[in-house]
């Protein structure tokens, strides 16, 4: 009898695990589960809700057109979206009122026009925490207009970027909207081209991050603010290595022209080095804006000039 009960218990557990794998996306407010991520997104509609994502690897994508949705991994780092993109854009295409992404892994995202990403924000605010973006063309990209505030915390961007002939360069993080951008306690490494961060946000906060270019291949700048920006770049660590598409500067301001004010941009308390064994000279901050900025307290290694007006 005991043996029969044990077999029954094992069968019930296996059935429960199978049911969870078959329906890995749960609407936290209603308790309903879904086999498809898009169905879970649609279940929230214009409301505010959370989708809990079970551990597993998924070749799925979704488009959010309304509401405020949180995409949350049940166990951070164990919910993986692999390869699949929607609309030829991204694994998550977001144009609702707002979205949060927590603890999710995105990998191997590529599309035909070299502009694919893990997340594409087209409208609303976005908060990303404890997430990983790896081995893709881009991590996060945005539309040029209509996007709100973007906050990225405790996340990693690995093996991203691309710059090939006849196609626009892609970047680990590419922000086209004017809403404020905050990137904190995150890591950028092993880029495959383009910039680690390119941002057209009017105001930035980029603090307490690591930019490790020591295994980068054909990368450009660590931070590029092509039309300028105000705000703060502080307490970051930068390492620039040998394989560079452009090695003349770590941070560039208004390289495409003064599209917005950079007055008071603060770049302080950072640490920057050219990797051991690499013999070159470079500029830490190159600025085309002509605006008055605040630089100081940066620890710069050999061969690095603090500032250059261009």
PDB file of C-alpha atoms in Angstrom:
ATOM      1  CA  UNK A   1       0.000   0.000   0.000  1.00  0.00           C
ATOM      2  CA  UNK A   2       2.808   2.378   0.885  1.00  0.00           C
ATOM      3  CA  UNK A   3       4.533   1.595  -2.391  1.00  0.00           C
ATOM      4  CA  UNK A   4       1.339   2.386  -4.311  1.00  0.00           C
ATOM      5  CA  UNK A   5       1.003   5.726  -2.491  1.00  0.00           C
ATOM      6  CA  UNK A   6       4.604   6.619  -3.269  1.00  0.00           C
ATOM      7  CA  UNK A   7       4.146   5.848  -6.981  1.00  0.00           C
ATOM      8  CA  UNK A   8       0.956   7.923  -7.031  1.00  0.00           C
ATOM      9  CA  UNK A   9       2.728  10.876  -5.385  1.00  0.00           C
ATOM     10  CA  UNK A  10       5.564  10.733  -7.936  1.00  0.00           C
ATOM     11  CA  UNK A  11       3.053  10.627 -10.782  1.00  0.00           C
ATOM     12  CA  UNK A  12       1.174  13.626  -9.379  1.00  0.00           C
ATOM     13  CA  UNK A  13       4.411  15.609  -9.027  1.00  0.00           C
ATOM     14  CA  UNK A  14       5.418  14.746 -12.594  1.00  0.00           C
ATOM     15  CA  UNK A  15       1.994  15.789 -13.846  1.00  0.00           C
ATOM     16  CA  UNK A  16       2.222  19.089 -11.959  1.00  0.00           C
ATOM     17  CA  UNK A  17       5.693  19.788 -13.379  1.00  0.00           C
ATOM     18  CA  UNK A  18       4.484  18.938 -16.882  1.00  0.00           C
ATOM     19  CA  UNK A  19       1.497  21.278 -16.477  1.00  0.00           C
ATOM     20  CA  UNK A  20       3.786  24.096 -15.337  1.00  0.00           C
ATOM     21  CA  UNK A  21       6.092  23.587 -18.328  1.00  0.00           C
ATOM     22  CA  UNK A  22       3.091  23.552 -20.659  1.00  0.00           C
ATOM     23  CA  UNK A  23       1.777  26.826 -19.214  1.00  0.00           C
ATOM     24  CA  UNK A  24       4.828  28.740 -17.972  1.00  0.00           C
ATOM     25  CA  UNK A  25       3.342  32.248 -18.007  1.00  0.00           C
ATOM     26  CA  UNK A  26       1.037  33.194 -15.128  1.00  0.00           C
ATOM     27  CA  UNK A  27      -1.063  36.316 -14.706  1.00  0.00           C
ATOM     28  CA  UNK A  28      -0.291  37.114 -11.062  1.00  0.00           C
ATOM     29  CA  UNK A  29      -3.571  38.998 -10.578  1.00  0.00           C
ATOM     30  CA  UNK A  30      -5.953  36.336 -11.941  1.00  0.00           C
ATOM     31  CA  UNK A  31      -3.853  33.234 -11.325  1.00  0.00           C
ATOM     32  CA  UNK A  32      -4.500  31.976 -14.846  1.00  0.00           C
ATOM     33  CA  UNK A  33      -1.617  30.362 -16.731  1.00  0.00           C
ATOM     34  CA  UNK A  34      -0.802  30.474 -20.431  1.00  0.00           C
ATOM     35  CA  UNK A  35       1.308  28.460 -22.818  1.00  0.00           C
ATOM     36  CA  UNK A  36       2.069  31.533 -24.937  1.00  0.00           C
ATOM     37  CA  UNK A  37       3.633  34.759 -23.685  1.00  0.00           C
ATOM     38  CA  UNK A  38       1.489  36.819 -26.063  1.00  0.00           C
ATOM     39  CA  UNK A  39      -1.688  35.330 -24.559  1.00  0.00           C
ATOM     40  CA  UNK A  40      -0.488  36.310 -21.078  1.00  0.00           C
ATOM     41  CA  UNK A  41       0.220  39.855 -22.274  1.00  0.00           C
ATOM     42  CA  UNK A  42      -3.212  40.082 -23.914  1.00  0.00           C
ATOM     43  CA  UNK A  43      -4.858  38.914 -20.677  1.00  0.00           C
ATOM     44  CA  UNK A  44      -3.740  42.140 -18.952  1.00  0.00           C
ATOM     45  CA  UNK A  45      -4.937  44.437 -21.725  1.00  0.00           C
ATOM     46  CA  UNK A  46      -5.381  48.073 -20.635  1.00  0.00           C
ATOM     47  CA  UNK A  47      -4.894  47.231 -16.957  1.00  0.00           C
ATOM     48  CA  UNK A  48      -1.799  46.974 -14.776  1.00  0.00           C
ATOM     49  CA  UNK A  49      -0.507  43.497 -14.070  1.00  0.00           C
ATOM     50  CA  UNK A  50       2.396  41.098 -13.631  1.00  0.00           C
ATOM     51  CA  UNK A  51       3.355  38.089 -15.731  1.00  0.00           C
ATOM     52  CA  UNK A  52       5.327  35.528 -13.730  1.00  0.00           C
ATOM     53  CA  UNK A  53       7.689  33.524 -15.950  1.00  0.00           C
ATOM     54  CA  UNK A  54       8.618  30.005 -14.880  1.00  0.00           C
ATOM     55  CA  UNK A  55      12.207  28.754 -15.236  1.00  0.00           C
ATOM     56  CA  UNK A  56      12.916  27.457 -18.722  1.00  0.00           C
ATOM     57  CA  UNK A  57      14.098  28.384 -22.198  1.00  0.00           C
ATOM     58  CA  UNK A  58      11.512  29.856 -24.565  1.00  0.00           C
ATOM     59  CA  UNK A  59      11.515  30.627 -28.272  1.00  0.00           C
ATOM     60  CA  UNK A  60       8.681  33.103 -27.925  1.00  0.00           C
ATOM     61  CA  UNK A  61       8.171  36.847 -28.184  1.00  0.00           C
ATOM     62  CA  UNK A  62       5.387  39.330 -27.447  1.00  0.00           C
ATOM     63  CA  UNK A  63       4.070  42.780 -28.361  1.00  0.00           C
ATOM     64  CA  UNK A  64       2.576  44.983 -25.641  1.00  0.00           C
ATOM     65  CA  UNK A  65       0.172  47.602 -27.016  1.00  0.00           C
ATOM     66  CA  UNK A  66      -1.474  48.923 -23.832  1.00  0.00           C
ATOM     67  CA  UNK A  67      -1.461  48.816 -20.044  1.00  0.00           C
ATOM     68  CA  UNK A  68       1.425  48.611 -17.608  1.00  0.00           C
ATOM     69  CA  UNK A  69       3.013  45.163 -17.512  1.00  0.00           C
ATOM     70  CA  UNK A  70       5.736  43.648 -15.333  1.00  0.00           C
ATOM     71  CA  UNK A  71       7.587  40.676 -16.835  1.00  0.00           C
ATOM     72  CA  UNK A  72       9.098  38.920 -13.815  1.00  0.00           C
ATOM     73  CA  UNK A  73      11.157  35.734 -13.682  1.00  0.00           C
ATOM     74  CA  UNK A  74      10.067  33.471 -10.820  1.00  0.00           C
ATOM     75  CA  UNK A  75      13.761  32.659 -10.269  1.00  0.00           C
ATOM     76  CA  UNK A  76      16.017  35.464 -11.566  1.00  0.00           C
ATOM     77  CA  UNK A  77      18.400  34.242 -14.245  1.00  0.00           C
ATOM     78  CA  UNK A  78      16.507  31.038 -15.043  1.00  0.00           C
ATOM     79  CA  UNK A  79      13.868  32.350 -17.465  1.00  0.00           C
ATOM     80  CA  UNK A  80      15.539  32.589 -20.876  1.00  0.00           C
ATOM     81  CA  UNK A  81      14.151  34.022 -24.119  1.00  0.00           C
ATOM     82  CA  UNK A  82      16.183  32.671 -27.027  1.00  0.00           C
ATOM     83  CA  UNK A  83      16.311  33.735 -30.699  1.00  0.00           C
ATOM     84  CA  UNK A  84      12.650  34.576 -31.389  1.00  0.00           C
ATOM     85  CA  UNK A  85      11.675  38.168 -32.249  1.00  0.00           C
ATOM     86  CA  UNK A  86       8.344  39.850 -33.022  1.00  0.00           C
ATOM     87  CA  UNK A  87       7.744  42.278 -35.925  1.00  0.00           C
ATOM     88  CA  UNK A  88      11.351  41.799 -36.967  1.00  0.00           C
ATOM     89  CA  UNK A  89      12.334  43.957 -33.983  1.00  0.00           C
ATOM     90  CA  UNK A  90      12.770  42.319 -30.570  1.00  0.00           C
ATOM     91  CA  UNK A  91      11.724  39.603 -28.137  1.00  0.00           C
ATOM     92  CA  UNK A  92       9.648  42.224 -26.302  1.00  0.00           C
ATOM     93  CA  UNK A  93       8.171  45.067 -28.340  1.00  0.00           C
ATOM     94  CA  UNK A  94       6.765  47.550 -25.834  1.00  0.00           C
ATOM     95  CA  UNK A  95       4.314  50.323 -26.725  1.00  0.00           C
ATOM     96  CA  UNK A  96       1.952  50.357 -23.783  1.00  0.00           C
ATOM     97  CA  UNK A  97       1.887  52.834 -20.920  1.00  0.00           C
ATOM     98  CA  UNK A  98       4.880  51.262 -19.250  1.00  0.00           C
ATOM     99  CA  UNK A  99       6.768  48.049 -18.558  1.00  0.00           C
ATOM    100  CA  UNK A 100       9.086  46.417 -16.030  1.00  0.00           C
ATOM    101  CA  UNK A 101      11.433  43.515 -16.740  1.00  0.00           C
ATOM    102  CA  UNK A 102      12.990  41.702 -13.789  1.00  0.00           C
ATOM    103  CA  UNK A 103      15.363  38.753 -13.685  1.00  0.00           C
ATOM    104  CA  UNK A 104      14.957  37.716 -17.339  1.00  0.00           C
ATOM    105  CA  UNK A 105      17.707  36.482 -19.703  1.00  0.00           C
ATOM    106  CA  UNK A 106      17.663  37.371 -23.417  1.00  0.00           C
ATOM    107  CA  UNK A 107      20.055  35.770 -25.887  1.00  0.00           C
ATOM    108  CA  UNK A 108      20.802  35.210 -29.592  1.00  0.00           C
ATOM    109  CA  UNK A 109      18.501  37.971 -30.894  1.00  0.00           C
ATOM    110  CA  UNK A 110      19.169  38.872 -34.530  1.00  0.00           C
ATOM    111  CA  UNK A 111      17.059  40.190 -37.407  1.00  0.00           C
ATOM    112  CA  UNK A 112      17.684  40.809 -41.100  1.00  0.00           C
ATOM    113  CA  UNK A 113      18.264  44.579 -40.881  1.00  0.00           C
ATOM    114  CA  UNK A 114      20.839  44.273 -38.061  1.00  0.00           C
ATOM    115  CA  UNK A 115      18.649  46.376 -35.767  1.00  0.00           C
ATOM    116  CA  UNK A 116      17.184  43.563 -33.675  1.00  0.00           C
ATOM    117  CA  UNK A 117      17.201  43.622 -29.896  1.00  0.00           C
ATOM    118  CA  UNK A 118      16.056  41.833 -26.794  1.00  0.00           C
ATOM    119  CA  UNK A 119      13.778  44.754 -25.888  1.00  0.00           C
ATOM    120  CA  UNK A 120      12.464  47.518 -28.137  1.00  0.00           C
ATOM    121  CA  UNK A 121      10.706  50.360 -26.321  1.00  0.00           C
ATOM    122  CA  UNK A 122       8.416  52.369 -28.589  1.00  0.00           C
ATOM    123  CA  UNK A 123       6.232  54.094 -26.014  1.00  0.00           C
ATOM    124  CA  UNK A 124       5.974  54.552 -22.234  1.00  0.00           C
ATOM    125  CA  UNK A 125       8.415  54.103 -19.371  1.00  0.00           C
ATOM    126  CA  UNK A 126      10.724  51.118 -18.897  1.00  0.00           C
ATOM    127  CA  UNK A 127      12.444  49.706 -15.822  1.00  0.00           C
ATOM    128  CA  UNK A 128      14.865  46.787 -16.166  1.00  0.00           C
ATOM    129  CA  UNK A 129      16.400  45.044 -13.154  1.00  0.00           C
ATOM    130  CA  UNK A 130      18.560  41.948 -12.607  1.00  0.00           C
ATOM    131  CA  UNK A 131      18.409  40.971 -16.287  1.00  0.00           C
ATOM    132  CA  UNK A 132      20.990  39.630 -18.743  1.00  0.00           C
ATOM    133  CA  UNK A 133      21.379  40.525 -22.419  1.00  0.00           C
ATOM    134  CA  UNK A 134      23.890  38.392 -24.282  1.00  0.00           C
ATOM    135  CA  UNK A 135      25.142  37.300 -27.691  1.00  0.00           C
ATOM    136  CA  UNK A 136      22.677  39.404 -29.671  1.00  0.00           C
ATOM    137  CA  UNK A 137      22.795  42.351 -32.052  1.00  0.00           C
ATOM    138  CA  UNK A 138      21.492  44.835 -29.446  1.00  0.00           C
ATOM    139  CA  UNK A 139      20.361  44.598 -25.849  1.00  0.00           C
ATOM    140  CA  UNK A 140      17.816  47.415 -25.569  1.00  0.00           C
ATOM    141  CA  UNK A 141      16.808  49.859 -28.278  1.00  0.00           C
ATOM    142  CA  UNK A 142      14.084  52.500 -28.508  1.00  0.00           C
ATOM    143  CA  UNK A 143      12.020  54.440 -31.003  1.00  0.00           C
ATOM    144  CA  UNK A 144      13.206  57.976 -31.726  1.00  0.00           C
ATOM    145  CA  UNK A 145      10.142  59.591 -30.119  1.00  0.00           C
ATOM    146  CA  UNK A 146       7.414  58.784 -27.627  1.00  0.00           C
ATOM    147  CA  UNK A 147       9.484  56.959 -25.047  1.00  0.00           C
ATOM    148  CA  UNK A 148       9.463  57.978 -21.400  1.00  0.00           C
ATOM    149  CA  UNK A 149      11.904  57.410 -18.552  1.00  0.00           C
ATOM    150  CA  UNK A 150      14.249  54.428 -18.770  1.00  0.00           C
ATOM    151  CA  UNK A 151      15.891  52.911 -15.700  1.00  0.00           C
ATOM    152  CA  UNK A 152      18.345  49.998 -15.862  1.00  0.00           C
ATOM    153  CA  UNK A 153      19.751  48.462 -12.680  1.00  0.00           C
ATOM    154  CA  UNK A 154      21.892  45.445 -11.797  1.00  0.00           C
ATOM    155  CA  UNK A 155      21.914  44.102 -15.350  1.00  0.00           C
ATOM    156  CA  UNK A 156      24.556  42.714 -17.735  1.00  0.00           C
ATOM    157  CA  UNK A 157      25.172  43.403 -21.425  1.00  0.00           C
ATOM    158  CA  UNK A 158      27.519  40.808 -22.947  1.00  0.00           C
ATOM    159  CA  UNK A 159      28.628  40.087 -26.500  1.00  0.00           C
ATOM    160  CA  UNK A 160      26.414  42.722 -28.140  1.00  0.00           C
ATOM    161  CA  UNK A 161      26.799  45.268 -30.926  1.00  0.00           C
ATOM    162  CA  UNK A 162      27.548  45.123 -34.628  1.00  0.00           C
ATOM    163  CA  UNK A 163      29.044  47.399 -37.266  1.00  0.00           C
ATOM    164  CA  UNK A 164      29.171  46.107 -40.834  1.00  0.00           C
ATOM    165  CA  UNK A 165      29.101  47.629 -44.303  1.00  0.00           C
ATOM    166  CA  UNK A 166      25.824  48.985 -45.720  1.00  0.00           C
ATOM    167  CA  UNK A 167      24.050  48.626 -42.382  1.00  0.00           C
ATOM    168  CA  UNK A 168      23.774  51.063 -39.455  1.00  0.00           C
ATOM    169  CA  UNK A 169      25.899  50.232 -36.446  1.00  0.00           C
ATOM    170  CA  UNK A 170      24.146  48.516 -33.555  1.00  0.00           C
ATOM    171  CA  UNK A 171      24.997  49.093 -29.893  1.00  0.00           C
ATOM    172  CA  UNK A 172      24.704  47.258 -26.601  1.00  0.00           C
ATOM    173  CA  UNK A 173      22.292  49.938 -25.397  1.00  0.00           C
ATOM    174  CA  UNK A 174      20.798  52.331 -27.966  1.00  0.00           C
ATOM    175  CA  UNK A 175      18.470  55.054 -26.652  1.00  0.00           C
ATOM    176  CA  UNK A 176      16.814  57.295 -29.232  1.00  0.00           C
ATOM    177  CA  UNK A 177      14.116  59.010 -27.171  1.00  0.00           C
ATOM    178  CA  UNK A 178      14.496  62.197 -25.149  1.00  0.00           C
ATOM    179  CA  UNK A 179      13.176  60.843 -21.825  1.00  0.00           C
ATOM    180  CA  UNK A 180      15.667  60.578 -18.933  1.00  0.00           C
ATOM    181  CA  UNK A 181      18.004  57.574 -18.863  1.00  0.00           C
ATOM    182  CA  UNK A 182      19.427  56.000 -15.717  1.00  0.00           C
ATOM    183  CA  UNK A 183      21.931  53.113 -15.817  1.00  0.00           C
ATOM    184  CA  UNK A 184      23.304  51.948 -12.466  1.00  0.00           C
ATOM    185  CA  UNK A 185      25.173  48.979 -11.005  1.00  0.00           C
ATOM    186  CA  UNK A 186      25.364  47.242 -14.379  1.00  0.00           C
ATOM    187  CA  UNK A 187      28.074  45.629 -16.487  1.00  0.00           C
ATOM    188  CA  UNK A 188      29.001  45.997 -20.159  1.00  0.00           C
ATOM    189  CA  UNK A 189      31.576  43.667 -21.688  1.00  0.00           C
ATOM    190  CA  UNK A 190      32.865  41.794 -24.750  1.00  0.00           C
ATOM    191  CA  UNK A 191      31.185  44.086 -27.289  1.00  0.00           C
ATOM    192  CA  UNK A 192      31.137  43.047 -30.954  1.00  0.00           C
ATOM    193  CA  UNK A 193      30.983  46.541 -32.468  1.00  0.00           C
ATOM    194  CA  UNK A 194      29.346  49.910 -32.023  1.00  0.00           C
ATOM    195  CA  UNK A 195      29.159  51.697 -28.677  1.00  0.00           C
ATOM    196  CA  UNK A 196      28.422  50.170 -25.303  1.00  0.00           C
ATOM    197  CA  UNK A 197      25.940  52.982 -24.598  1.00  0.00           C
ATOM    198  CA  UNK A 198      24.624  55.377 -27.204  1.00  0.00           C
ATOM    199  CA  UNK A 199      22.000  57.776 -25.861  1.00  0.00           C
ATOM    200  CA  UNK A 200      20.056  60.741 -27.173  1.00  0.00           C
ATOM    201  CA  UNK A 201      18.273  61.215 -23.853  1.00  0.00           C
ATOM    202  CA  UNK A 202      18.235  64.835 -22.723  1.00  0.00           C
ATOM    203  CA  UNK A 203      19.328  63.870 -19.203  1.00  0.00           C
ATOM    204  CA  UNK A 204      21.414  60.897 -18.126  1.00  0.00           C
ATOM    205  CA  UNK A 205      22.555  59.243 -14.923  1.00  0.00           C
ATOM    206  CA  UNK A 206      25.240  56.628 -15.589  1.00  0.00           C
ATOM    207  CA  UNK A 207      26.764  55.585 -12.273  1.00  0.00           C
ATOM    208  CA  UNK A 208      28.483  52.645 -10.568  1.00  0.00           C
ATOM    209  CA  UNK A 209      28.863  50.558 -13.734  1.00  0.00           C
ATOM    210  CA  UNK A 210      31.713  48.512 -15.220  1.00  0.00           C
ATOM    211  CA  UNK A 211      32.694  48.857 -18.891  1.00  0.00           C
ATOM    212  CA  UNK A 212      35.109  46.022 -19.622  1.00  0.00           C
ATOM    213  CA  UNK A 213      36.276  46.240 -23.235  1.00  0.00           C
ATOM    214  CA  UNK A 214      39.251  43.939 -22.677  1.00  0.00           C
ATOM    215  CA  UNK A 215      37.705  41.226 -24.895  1.00  0.00           C
ATOM    216  CA  UNK A 216      35.799  43.569 -27.194  1.00  0.00           C
ATOM    217  CA  UNK A 217      36.054  43.197 -30.982  1.00  0.00           C
ATOM    218  CA  UNK A 218      35.877  46.247 -33.209  1.00  0.00           C
ATOM    219  CA  UNK A 219      34.053  48.359 -30.634  1.00  0.00           C
ATOM    220  CA  UNK A 220      33.813  52.140 -30.620  1.00  0.00           C
ATOM    221  CA  UNK A 221      33.110  54.376 -27.593  1.00  0.00           C
ATOM    222  CA  UNK A 222      32.143  53.329 -24.088  1.00  0.00           C
ATOM    223  CA  UNK A 223      29.530  56.111 -23.901  1.00  0.00           C
ATOM    224  CA  UNK A 224      28.383  58.180 -26.855  1.00  0.00           C
ATOM    225  CA  UNK A 225      26.046  61.147 -26.362  1.00  0.00           C
ATOM    226  CA  UNK A 226      25.783  62.138 -30.041  1.00  0.00           C
ATOM    227  CA  UNK A 227      23.588  65.239 -29.618  1.00  0.00           C
ATOM    228  CA  UNK A 228      24.717  66.095 -26.085  1.00  0.00           C
ATOM    229  CA  UNK A 229      23.116  65.577 -22.672  1.00  0.00           C
ATOM    230  CA  UNK A 230      23.104  66.954 -19.165  1.00  0.00           C
ATOM    231  CA  UNK A 231      23.346  64.872 -16.013  1.00  0.00           C
ATOM    232  CA  UNK A 232      26.037  62.726 -14.430  1.00  0.00           C
ATOM    233  CA  UNK A 233      28.590  60.046 -15.356  1.00  0.00           C
ATOM    234  CA  UNK A 234      30.198  58.981 -12.090  1.00  0.00           C
ATOM    235  CA  UNK A 235      31.814  56.113 -10.180  1.00  0.00           C
ATOM    236  CA  UNK A 236      32.220  53.928 -13.269  1.00  0.00           C
ATOM    237  CA  UNK A 237      35.181  51.741 -14.222  1.00  0.00           C
ATOM    238  CA  UNK A 238      36.359  51.704 -17.860  1.00  0.00           C
ATOM    239  CA  UNK A 239      38.936  49.453 -19.542  1.00  0.00           C
ATOM    240  CA  UNK A 240      39.742  49.928 -23.234  1.00  0.00           C
ATOM    241  CA  UNK A 241      41.563  47.178 -25.108  1.00  0.00           C
ATOM    242  CA  UNK A 242      43.241  46.581 -28.464  1.00  0.00           C
ATOM    243  CA  UNK A 243      40.463  45.749 -30.940  1.00  0.00           C
ATOM    244  CA  UNK A 244      38.776  49.093 -31.641  1.00  0.00           C
ATOM    245  CA  UNK A 245      36.910  50.627 -34.559  1.00  0.00           C
ATOM    246  CA  UNK A 246      37.707  53.967 -32.921  1.00  0.00           C
ATOM    247  CA  UNK A 247      40.113  54.323 -30.016  1.00  0.00           C
ATOM    248  CA  UNK A 248      40.463  58.103 -29.766  1.00  0.00           C
ATOM    249  CA  UNK A 249      38.005  58.656 -26.892  1.00  0.00           C
ATOM    250  CA  UNK A 250      36.196  56.789 -24.117  1.00  0.00           C
ATOM    251  CA  UNK A 251      33.248  59.226 -23.814  1.00  0.00           C
ATOM    252  CA  UNK A 252      32.012  61.534 -26.585  1.00  0.00           C
ATOM    253  CA  UNK A 253      29.602  64.461 -26.299  1.00  0.00           C
ATOM    254  CA  UNK A 254      27.709  66.031 -29.237  1.00  0.00           C
ATOM    255  CA  UNK A 255      29.721  64.190 -31.878  1.00  0.00           C
ATOM    256  CA  UNK A 256      26.810  64.641 -34.326  1.00  0.00           C
ATOM    257  CA  UNK A 257      26.180  68.269 -33.347  1.00  0.00           C
ATOM    258  CA  UNK A 258      24.699  70.205 -30.457  1.00  0.00           C
ATOM    259  CA  UNK A 259      21.121  68.955 -30.593  1.00  0.00           C
ATOM    260  CA  UNK A 260      20.442  69.723 -26.924  1.00  0.00           C
ATOM    261  CA  UNK A 261      22.178  71.312 -23.978  1.00  0.00           C
ATOM    262  CA  UNK A 262      25.111  69.630 -22.271  1.00  0.00           C
ATOM    263  CA  UNK A 263      25.516  72.450 -19.783  1.00  0.00           C
ATOM    264  CA  UNK A 264      26.671  71.180 -16.410  1.00  0.00           C
ATOM    265  CA  UNK A 265      27.292  67.599 -17.544  1.00  0.00           C
ATOM    266  CA  UNK A 266      29.285  66.109 -14.676  1.00  0.00           C
ATOM    267  CA  UNK A 267      31.925  63.462 -15.316  1.00  0.00           C
ATOM    268  CA  UNK A 268      33.618  62.711 -12.025  1.00  0.00           C
ATOM    269  CA  UNK A 269      35.011  60.018  -9.729  1.00  0.00           C
ATOM    270  CA  UNK A 270      35.451  57.519 -12.562  1.00  0.00           C
ATOM    271  CA  UNK A 271      38.389  55.187 -13.145  1.00  0.00           C
ATOM    272  CA  UNK A 272      39.663  54.559 -16.676  1.00  0.00           C
ATOM    273  CA  UNK A 273      42.558  52.567 -18.124  1.00  0.00           C
ATOM    274  CA  UNK A 274      43.961  51.334 -21.386  1.00  0.00           C
ATOM    275  CA  UNK A 275      44.521  47.607 -21.021  1.00  0.00           C
ATOM    276  CA  UNK A 276      47.951  46.236 -20.209  1.00  0.00           C
ATOM    277  CA  UNK A 277      50.024  45.547 -23.299  1.00  0.00           C
ATOM    278  CA  UNK A 278      48.160  48.107 -25.443  1.00  0.00           C
ATOM    279  CA  UNK A 279      50.340  51.057 -26.444  1.00  0.00           C
ATOM    280  CA  UNK A 280      48.160  54.026 -27.407  1.00  0.00           C
ATOM    281  CA  UNK A 281      47.043  57.462 -26.368  1.00  0.00           C
ATOM    282  CA  UNK A 282      43.396  58.415 -26.033  1.00  0.00           C
ATOM    283  CA  UNK A 283      41.096  61.075 -24.582  1.00  0.00           C
ATOM    284  CA  UNK A 284      38.792  60.293 -21.693  1.00  0.00           C
ATOM    285  CA  UNK A 285      36.115  62.872 -22.671  1.00  0.00           C
ATOM    286  CA  UNK A 286      35.921  64.421 -26.155  1.00  0.00           C
ATOM    287  CA  UNK A 287      33.375  67.255 -26.412  1.00  0.00           C
ATOM    288  CA  UNK A 288      31.981  69.012 -29.492  1.00  0.00           C
ATOM    289  CA  UNK A 289      29.153  70.815 -27.635  1.00  0.00           C
ATOM    290  CA  UNK A 290      30.966  73.935 -26.456  1.00  0.00           C
ATOM    291  CA  UNK A 291      28.888  73.850 -23.240  1.00  0.00           C
ATOM    292  CA  UNK A 292      30.487  74.162 -19.871  1.00  0.00           C
ATOM    293  CA  UNK A 293      30.843  70.786 -18.163  1.00  0.00           C
ATOM    294  CA  UNK A 294      32.229  69.634 -14.811  1.00  0.00           C
ATOM    295  CA  UNK A 295      35.113  67.167 -14.854  1.00  0.00           C
ATOM    296  CA  UNK A 296      37.129  66.171 -11.834  1.00  0.00           C
ATOM    297  CA  UNK A 297      38.318  63.443  -9.522  1.00  0.00           C
ATOM    298  CA  UNK A 298      38.719  60.896 -12.320  1.00  0.00           C
ATOM    299  CA  UNK A 299      41.551  58.369 -11.949  1.00  0.00           C
ATOM    300  CA  UNK A 300      43.085  57.937 -15.379  1.00  0.00           C
ATOM    301  CA  UNK A 301      45.757  55.452 -16.387  1.00  0.00           C
ATOM    302  CA  UNK A 302      48.764  55.922 -18.649  1.00  0.00           C
ATOM    303  CA  UNK A 303      48.212  57.418 -22.069  1.00  0.00           C
ATOM    304  CA  UNK A 304      44.885  59.050 -21.168  1.00  0.00           C
ATOM    305  CA  UNK A 305      44.232  62.767 -21.572  1.00  0.00           C
ATOM    306  CA  UNK A 306      41.362  63.985 -19.339  1.00  0.00           C
ATOM    307  CA  UNK A 307      39.529  66.252 -21.813  1.00  0.00           C
ATOM    308  CA  UNK A 308      39.638  67.526 -25.362  1.00  0.00           C
ATOM    309  CA  UNK A 309      37.464  70.115 -27.055  1.00  0.00           C
ATOM    310  CA  UNK A 310      36.734  69.137 -30.642  1.00  0.00           C
TER     311      UNK A 310
END
